[in-house]
Amino acid sequence: MTHLGLIGVGVMGASFAQNLAENGHAVSLLDRDISKAQAVADAGADLAGDLIVCEDAQALINSLPQPRSILVLVPAGGPLDTVIDMLIPLLSQGDLIADLGNSNYLKTQERVARVEAAGLQFLGMGISGGAKGARIGPSIMAGGSKDSWARVQGPLRDASAKFEGEACCNWFGPGGSGHFIKMIHNGIEYADMQQIAETYGIMRDGLGMDATEIAAVFKSWMKGPLNSYLIEIAAEVAAAIDPKTSQPILDLILDKAGQKGTGRWSVIEALHLGAPASLMMAAVEARNISANKEGRTEMQAAFGASPVAMGAALGSRQEAIDILENAMIAAKVCAYVQGFEVLKRASDAFSWDLDLAAIARVWRAGCIIRSVFLDEISGVFDAGGHSNLALAPIFRDRLMATTPDLQRLVGAGVMHGQQVPALFAALGYHNMRRTGNSTANMIQGLRDYFGAHTFERIDDLGQAVNGPWHNTSK
């Protein structure tokens, strides 16, 4: 049995504390609201491990064996720094603080340096799966010193999700690497959810299907390559009936999507690393646009409603649904290709030596983006596959088979005013990536013309030259 401290007994903290206790570990609890901590302990009274309520930080620290390990599950930013500032003067040399919140990896790097300078240890851990995952088994991505990880890996592996008996929990590298991986997980999650929303919109507005019919389609997709947690719950969301009105609850949900920043961070960091992230970007932009409901209503009044029925543009309804499924497969592959390329760029840029196969394995269960693709992705990387997943035979063949339907769907969607930014981004990305002779030569010519930025000639590679644009001797 391991005895850990846990600060922050909100929904996630309470669930994770009970998970650890169920797996036989003792957890000392601290929260600003002691009654909340007591309620969590009372609810877990029959669990194998003890849940111990502490009245203040000193009591928490006194309850723990040395060297102490304290998990922190409070909101990122100011609240987390307040907890760290409270703990540093109270802890002893070698004690460990672990942040399990959705922190920006750059802030995690700073916190590692600050805490280690005080003679303590710090881990930044991404945890995915929501409150339910925290209770029954989340996916955990840790970063920090390997010695720190050795201290807590046992109880965290016990509490994590399992895929065929293997813990979806691992240490990946120093500093903020764990939170970086969680950030990219969320970026892929944004792209995945936006694609689902777009296919829902085509079925609703383009094919005239009701929520119950749409739920049946999502459920049928669970039998094929799209088998994933998000498709599974999309079917459940579409099928759910509001007990107050007896209408589909989906039809009653206000169309303004929220976000907490991780998707936006993913796009920003991808741009810094020079990696394509067009699907994540499309998803973030779609949420930004959705937030301005009043502005969208004004635009519709001025320009008319955008989506129109697609009629027979995609054939019969069943043909259209088959095309939608293939388009989703192609776009989903592109989202994973982009996500893992960002991870590879970060690994190289920051000398993290990330194990891409291990990342895919950690995401196979417990997390929000878990899908059958991830077992295939881990297999590609375990076999020494190319870092560009699109070139792995299993994904190359899948893209070859499904991209024509993605192209057909996007074309029909654009012609009929459908909202398909993520699907459009996937197609544009794939088309650009498979074009050996692009149009960037024109960009280079323009840059050199107005700014003398130089370019390379295809008949003299390696030499930076200028064009004849300002040759006054003519």
XYZ file of C-alpha atoms in Angstrom:
474
model
C 0.000 0.000 0.000
C 1.161 3.529 -0.806
C 0.036 6.549 1.216
C -0.497 9.671 -0.912
C -1.784 13.163 -0.267
C -4.413 14.703 -2.547
C -5.319 18.388 -2.598
C -8.515 19.420 -4.376
C -11.580 17.289 -3.820
C -13.715 18.519 -6.688
C -15.404 16.145 -9.101
C -12.112 14.863 -10.544
C -10.226 14.840 -7.243
C -12.997 13.027 -5.390
C -13.308 10.406 -8.104
C -9.563 9.810 -8.299
C -9.180 9.596 -4.529
C -11.847 6.894 -4.351
C -10.214 5.089 -7.291
C -6.875 4.995 -5.443
C -8.583 3.817 -2.248
C -10.473 1.114 -4.121
C -7.089 -0.155 -5.289
C -5.895 -0.427 -1.691
C -3.990 2.847 -1.290
C -4.369 5.332 1.558
C -5.124 8.935 0.594
C -4.998 11.988 2.844
C -7.497 14.566 1.573
C -7.365 18.363 1.737
C -9.886 20.808 0.342
C -10.951 24.373 1.132
C -14.352 22.882 2.018
C -13.650 20.273 4.693
C -17.247 19.029 4.518
C -16.692 18.113 0.880
C -13.616 16.074 1.780
C -15.543 14.412 4.589
C -18.372 13.481 2.208
C -15.856 11.844 -0.132
C -14.313 9.891 2.744
C -17.724 8.818 4.018
C -18.767 7.641 0.549
C -15.563 5.596 0.316
C -15.726 4.104 3.805
C -16.047 0.558 2.480
C -13.131 0.801 0.051
C -9.949 -1.200 0.586
C -7.761 1.848 1.293
C -8.242 4.619 3.846
C -9.489 8.113 2.948
C -8.215 10.490 5.646
C -9.660 14.007 5.964
C -7.142 16.722 6.925
C -8.118 20.101 8.314
C -5.177 22.053 6.881
C -1.953 21.701 4.881
C 0.170 21.001 7.956
C -2.158 18.213 9.032
C -1.948 16.735 5.527
C 1.840 16.813 5.585
C 2.031 15.364 9.097
C -0.187 12.454 8.002
C 2.143 11.325 5.217
C 5.227 9.110 5.482
C 8.497 10.591 4.228
C 9.423 11.190 1.496
C 5.938 12.591 0.890
C 4.035 12.462 -2.395
C 1.179 14.930 -2.883
C -1.168 14.945 -5.868
C -2.798 18.269 -6.720
C -6.089 18.402 -8.616
C -7.064 22.081 -8.610
C -7.693 24.458 -11.556
C -4.574 25.313 -13.550
C -2.976 28.718 -13.247
C -3.380 30.845 -10.133
C -5.074 28.240 -7.920
C -2.313 25.720 -8.623
C 0.453 28.234 -7.936
C -1.251 29.183 -4.676
C -1.151 25.534 -3.576
C 2.492 25.160 -4.605
C 3.448 28.346 -2.735
C 1.631 27.006 0.342
C 3.403 23.628 0.203
C 7.009 24.600 -0.544
C 7.890 26.002 2.919
C 6.125 23.120 4.690
C 7.714 20.203 2.820
C 11.075 18.505 3.366
C 13.947 17.777 1.006
C 12.922 15.231 -1.638
C 9.156 15.517 -1.140
C 7.096 15.383 -4.326
C 4.320 17.603 -5.720
C 2.419 16.261 -8.740
C 0.085 18.461 -10.806
C -2.726 16.407 -12.370
C -4.558 19.414 -13.855
C -4.811 20.722 -17.417
C -1.746 22.944 -17.170
C 0.050 24.585 -20.060
C 3.298 22.656 -20.514
C 5.329 25.894 -20.553
C 4.046 26.735 -17.086
C 4.873 23.182 -16.013
C 8.477 23.727 -17.146
C 8.623 26.831 -14.962
C 7.110 25.018 -11.977
C 9.565 22.134 -12.308
C 12.454 24.603 -12.107
C 10.927 26.516 -9.175
C 10.048 23.451 -7.107
C 13.335 21.650 -7.773
C 15.247 24.805 -6.796
C 13.592 24.437 -3.384
C 14.968 20.888 -3.051
C 11.656 19.226 -3.898
C 10.441 17.128 -6.824
C 7.677 17.968 -9.308
C 5.677 15.974 -11.843
C 3.311 17.391 -14.459
C 0.739 14.733 -15.328
C -1.972 14.872 -17.957
C -5.005 12.827 -16.956
C -7.791 12.067 -19.422
C -11.156 10.402 -19.095
C -13.299 12.926 -17.261
C -14.852 12.269 -13.869
C -15.984 8.778 -14.831
C -12.503 7.905 -16.055
C -10.939 9.289 -12.880
C -13.159 6.956 -10.867
C -12.846 3.740 -12.882
C -9.520 4.247 -14.667
C -8.119 7.239 -16.585
C -5.281 7.534 -19.061
C -2.259 9.161 -17.402
C 0.686 10.903 -19.118
C 3.522 11.933 -16.795
C 6.488 14.251 -17.274
C 9.261 15.267 -14.890
C 12.240 13.463 -13.428
C 12.258 9.689 -13.799
C 13.120 9.321 -10.103
C 9.980 11.257 -9.209
C 7.891 8.985 -11.395
C 9.329 5.883 -9.701
C 7.869 7.136 -6.423
C 4.237 7.176 -7.566
C 4.025 4.930 -10.618
C 2.747 1.954 -8.617
C -0.492 3.479 -7.293
C -1.073 5.452 -10.493
C -0.744 2.342 -12.647
C -3.122 0.557 -10.278
C -5.705 3.332 -10.691
C -5.289 3.829 -14.454
C -7.343 2.325 -17.256
C -6.211 -1.036 -18.605
C -6.070 -2.228 -22.218
C -5.823 -5.994 -22.396
C -4.249 -5.928 -18.934
C -1.689 -3.203 -19.743
C -1.856 0.002 -17.707
C -2.655 3.131 -19.742
C -0.239 5.130 -17.639
C 3.375 6.029 -18.332
C 6.244 8.478 -17.861
C 7.386 10.085 -21.115
C 10.182 12.517 -20.411
C 11.395 15.527 -18.449
C 9.779 18.857 -17.715
C 6.428 19.547 -19.305
C 6.393 16.577 -21.672
C 3.446 14.902 -19.938
C 1.284 17.998 -20.138
C 2.374 18.564 -23.749
C 1.162 15.070 -24.673
C -2.149 15.688 -22.876
C -2.469 19.000 -24.743
C -2.080 17.292 -28.127
C -4.521 14.588 -26.997
C -7.024 17.401 -26.458
C -6.212 18.964 -29.829
C -7.017 15.660 -31.541
C -10.136 15.454 -29.373
C -11.241 18.886 -30.645
C -10.758 17.778 -34.268
C -12.582 14.500 -33.679
C -15.582 16.182 -32.052
C -15.809 18.795 -34.819
C -15.858 16.076 -37.485
C -18.649 14.320 -35.602
C -20.579 17.589 -35.373
C -20.162 18.167 -39.104
C -21.432 14.722 -40.066
C -24.334 15.227 -37.657
C -25.080 18.539 -39.400
C -25.064 16.952 -42.845
C -27.448 14.234 -41.685
C -29.711 16.773 -39.956
C -29.703 19.632 -42.478
C -28.562 17.975 -45.687
C -30.392 14.638 -45.478
C -33.340 15.687 -43.297
C -32.752 13.027 -40.642
C -34.046 13.324 -37.079
C -31.982 12.741 -33.942
C -33.181 9.151 -33.505
C -32.179 8.238 -37.057
C -28.817 9.948 -36.596
C -28.230 8.022 -33.360
C -28.757 4.772 -35.250
C -26.127 5.777 -37.822
C -23.528 6.597 -35.173
C -24.299 3.303 -33.433
C -23.813 1.398 -36.697
C -20.412 3.019 -37.172
C -19.235 1.361 -33.947
C -19.068 -1.901 -35.934
C -16.309 -0.605 -38.214
C -13.064 1.403 -38.190
C -14.763 4.383 -36.509
C -15.284 2.356 -33.324
C -14.346 4.873 -30.636
C -15.529 6.407 -27.407
C -16.625 9.667 -29.044
C -18.719 7.901 -31.712
C -20.219 5.709 -28.992
C -21.328 8.661 -26.895
C -22.415 10.629 -29.993
C -24.960 7.864 -30.540
C -26.067 8.117 -26.913
C -26.325 11.926 -27.021
C -28.414 11.802 -30.200
C -30.670 9.072 -28.803
C -31.325 10.684 -25.417
C -34.865 11.962 -24.736
C -35.597 14.973 -22.542
C -37.902 13.815 -19.702
C -39.461 17.284 -19.472
C -40.588 17.635 -23.100
C -40.213 14.087 -24.502
C -38.131 15.596 -27.319
C -34.568 14.582 -28.248
C -32.350 16.452 -25.809
C -29.926 17.194 -28.649
C -32.544 19.417 -30.292
C -32.790 21.469 -27.086
C -29.064 22.136 -26.548
C -27.921 25.703 -27.300
C -25.407 25.645 -30.174
C -22.583 27.487 -28.389
C -19.532 25.278 -27.776
C -17.290 25.931 -24.801
C -13.547 25.395 -24.474
C -10.892 25.570 -21.780
C -7.860 26.444 -23.900
C -6.033 23.174 -24.558
C -7.184 23.003 -28.188
C -6.001 26.550 -28.778
C -2.660 25.782 -27.106
C -2.239 22.779 -29.414
C -2.616 24.970 -32.484
C -0.252 27.634 -31.146
C 2.466 25.123 -30.294
C 2.079 23.322 -33.627
C 2.598 26.648 -35.402
C 5.697 27.354 -33.302
C 7.060 23.927 -34.232
C 6.266 24.341 -37.940
C 3.907 21.370 -37.896
C 0.552 21.314 -39.717
C -2.473 21.376 -37.411
C -5.253 22.439 -39.762
C -7.886 20.091 -38.327
C -7.277 21.293 -34.782
C -7.317 24.886 -36.028
C -10.611 24.371 -37.858
C -12.131 22.894 -34.702
C -10.965 25.771 -32.498
C -12.218 28.339 -35.015
C -15.578 26.576 -35.245
C -15.975 26.826 -31.465
C -14.993 30.498 -31.561
C -17.633 31.185 -34.211
C -20.247 29.149 -32.364
C -19.774 31.316 -29.272
C -21.207 34.370 -31.061
C -24.815 33.193 -31.360
C -26.166 36.734 -31.706
C -23.752 37.545 -34.516
C -24.636 34.337 -36.367
C -28.344 35.104 -36.067
C -27.764 38.588 -37.513
C -25.762 37.129 -40.395
C -28.481 34.587 -41.168
C -31.072 37.383 -41.275
C -28.889 39.317 -43.710
C -27.664 36.512 -45.968
C -30.135 33.674 -45.470
C -29.602 30.283 -43.847
C -26.478 28.510 -45.073
C -27.324 24.781 -45.039
C -29.749 23.570 -47.665
C -31.039 20.096 -48.383
C -28.558 18.063 -50.424
C -31.191 16.020 -52.221
C -29.579 13.328 -54.329
C -26.136 14.990 -54.422
C -24.677 11.948 -52.635
C -27.071 9.361 -54.045
C -29.633 7.588 -51.892
C -29.714 8.143 -48.148
C -27.815 4.910 -47.519
C -25.221 5.820 -50.157
C -24.836 9.215 -48.486
C -24.352 7.610 -45.074
C -21.721 5.254 -46.484
C -19.927 8.257 -47.993
C -20.113 10.052 -44.638
C -18.557 7.067 -42.880
C -15.664 6.879 -45.329
C -15.126 10.641 -45.164
C -14.976 10.415 -41.379
C -12.422 7.610 -41.570
C -10.180 9.621 -43.901
C -10.467 12.773 -41.772
C -9.837 10.858 -38.554
C -6.647 9.379 -40.001
C -5.514 12.889 -40.979
C -6.184 14.161 -37.436
C -4.005 11.440 -35.925
C -1.299 11.971 -38.548
C -1.170 15.651 -37.650
C -1.246 15.025 -33.909
C 1.635 12.563 -33.952
C 3.649 14.817 -36.251
C 3.343 17.609 -33.683
C 4.510 15.196 -30.978
C 7.500 14.130 -33.086
C 8.451 17.755 -33.792
C 8.250 18.579 -30.073
C 10.290 15.514 -29.152
C 13.065 16.597 -31.524
C 12.904 20.299 -30.646
C 12.986 19.765 -26.865
C 15.173 16.610 -26.810
C 12.421 14.667 -25.044
C 12.927 11.406 -26.977
C 9.191 10.687 -26.833
C 8.130 7.092 -27.399
C 5.301 7.544 -29.923
C 4.227 3.908 -29.637
C 3.947 4.250 -25.866
C 1.838 7.405 -26.263
C -0.562 5.557 -28.549
C -0.735 2.677 -26.060
C -1.576 5.022 -23.180
C -4.468 6.413 -25.254
C -5.991 2.996 -26.057
C -8.259 3.028 -22.973
C -9.483 5.500 -20.392
C -9.032 8.647 -22.453
C -11.555 10.589 -24.524
C -9.981 9.831 -27.929
C -9.653 6.094 -27.381
C -10.397 4.210 -30.581
C -9.414 1.126 -32.535
C -6.993 3.307 -34.498
C -4.714 3.694 -31.489
C -3.840 0.006 -31.222
C -2.982 0.111 -34.926
C -0.898 3.261 -34.437
C 1.077 1.725 -31.575
C 1.717 -1.297 -33.786
C 3.070 0.907 -36.579
C 5.518 2.684 -34.271
C 6.503 -0.500 -32.412
C 7.441 -2.001 -35.764
C 9.721 0.956 -36.507
C 7.230 2.614 -38.825
C 7.776 6.000 -40.421
C 6.840 8.952 -38.188
C 4.364 9.988 -40.916
C 1.524 7.603 -40.177
C -0.005 8.203 -43.609
C 2.854 6.193 -45.126
C 2.256 3.138 -42.937
C 0.572 0.482 -45.130
C -2.506 0.129 -42.905
C -3.237 3.875 -42.977
C -2.051 4.409 -46.550
C -4.518 1.778 -47.730
C -7.278 3.240 -45.591
C -6.679 6.722 -46.999
C -6.547 5.390 -50.558
C -9.915 3.707 -50.047
C -11.716 6.556 -48.292
C -10.285 9.835 -49.595
C -12.454 9.818 -52.777
C -15.552 9.862 -50.569
C -14.068 12.650 -48.415
C -13.541 14.653 -51.601
C -17.064 13.921 -52.809
C -18.607 14.832 -49.465
C -16.668 18.082 -49.077
C -17.514 19.088 -52.657
C -21.214 18.440 -52.134
C -21.139 20.068 -48.717
C -19.572 23.265 -50.028
C -22.014 23.395 -52.947
C -24.960 23.120 -50.538
C -23.685 25.473 -47.849
C -22.953 22.817 -45.259
C -20.597 23.580 -42.379
C -17.619 21.311 -43.018
C -14.483 23.198 -41.860
C -12.708 20.208 -40.290
C -13.563 17.810 -43.117
C -12.486 20.492 -45.604
C -9.232 20.986 -43.660
C -8.540 17.245 -43.723
C -8.984 17.093 -47.485
C -6.866 20.188 -48.100
C -4.125 18.880 -45.828
C -4.042 15.467 -47.486
C -4.078 16.936 -50.986
C -1.191 19.276 -50.175
C 0.829 16.538 -48.492
C 0.558 14.251 -51.547
C 1.514 16.964 -54.058
C 5.152 16.630 -55.061
C 5.165 19.797 -57.189
C 3.385 22.445 -55.132
C 2.711 26.116 -55.831
C 5.160 27.385 -53.178
C 7.523 28.416 -55.981
C 5.167 31.353 -56.630
C 5.298 32.293 -52.948
C 9.085 32.243 -53.055
C 9.057 34.383 -56.171
C 6.759 36.943 -54.554
C 8.835 37.016 -51.347
C 11.988 37.611 -53.292
C 10.351 40.288 -55.459
C 9.170 42.479 -52.574
C 11.754 41.596 -49.941
C 14.801 40.089 -51.664
C 14.396 36.977 -49.488
C 16.126 34.762 -52.112
C 15.132 31.325 -53.368
C 16.718 28.126 -54.671
C 16.660 27.146 -58.345
C 15.708 23.569 -59.170
C 18.704 23.404 -61.490
C 21.117 24.686 -58.805
C 19.914 23.429 -55.417
C 21.622 24.680 -52.294
C 22.391 28.128 -53.656
C 20.391 31.149 -52.459
C 19.778 33.499 -55.381
C 17.651 36.471 -56.337
C 15.385 36.780 -59.347
C 15.696 39.217 -62.263
C 12.765 41.339 -61.069
C 14.717 44.563 -60.657
C 17.282 44.095 -63.367
C 17.545 47.643 -64.731
C 19.954 46.624 -67.494
C 17.063 45.292 -69.623
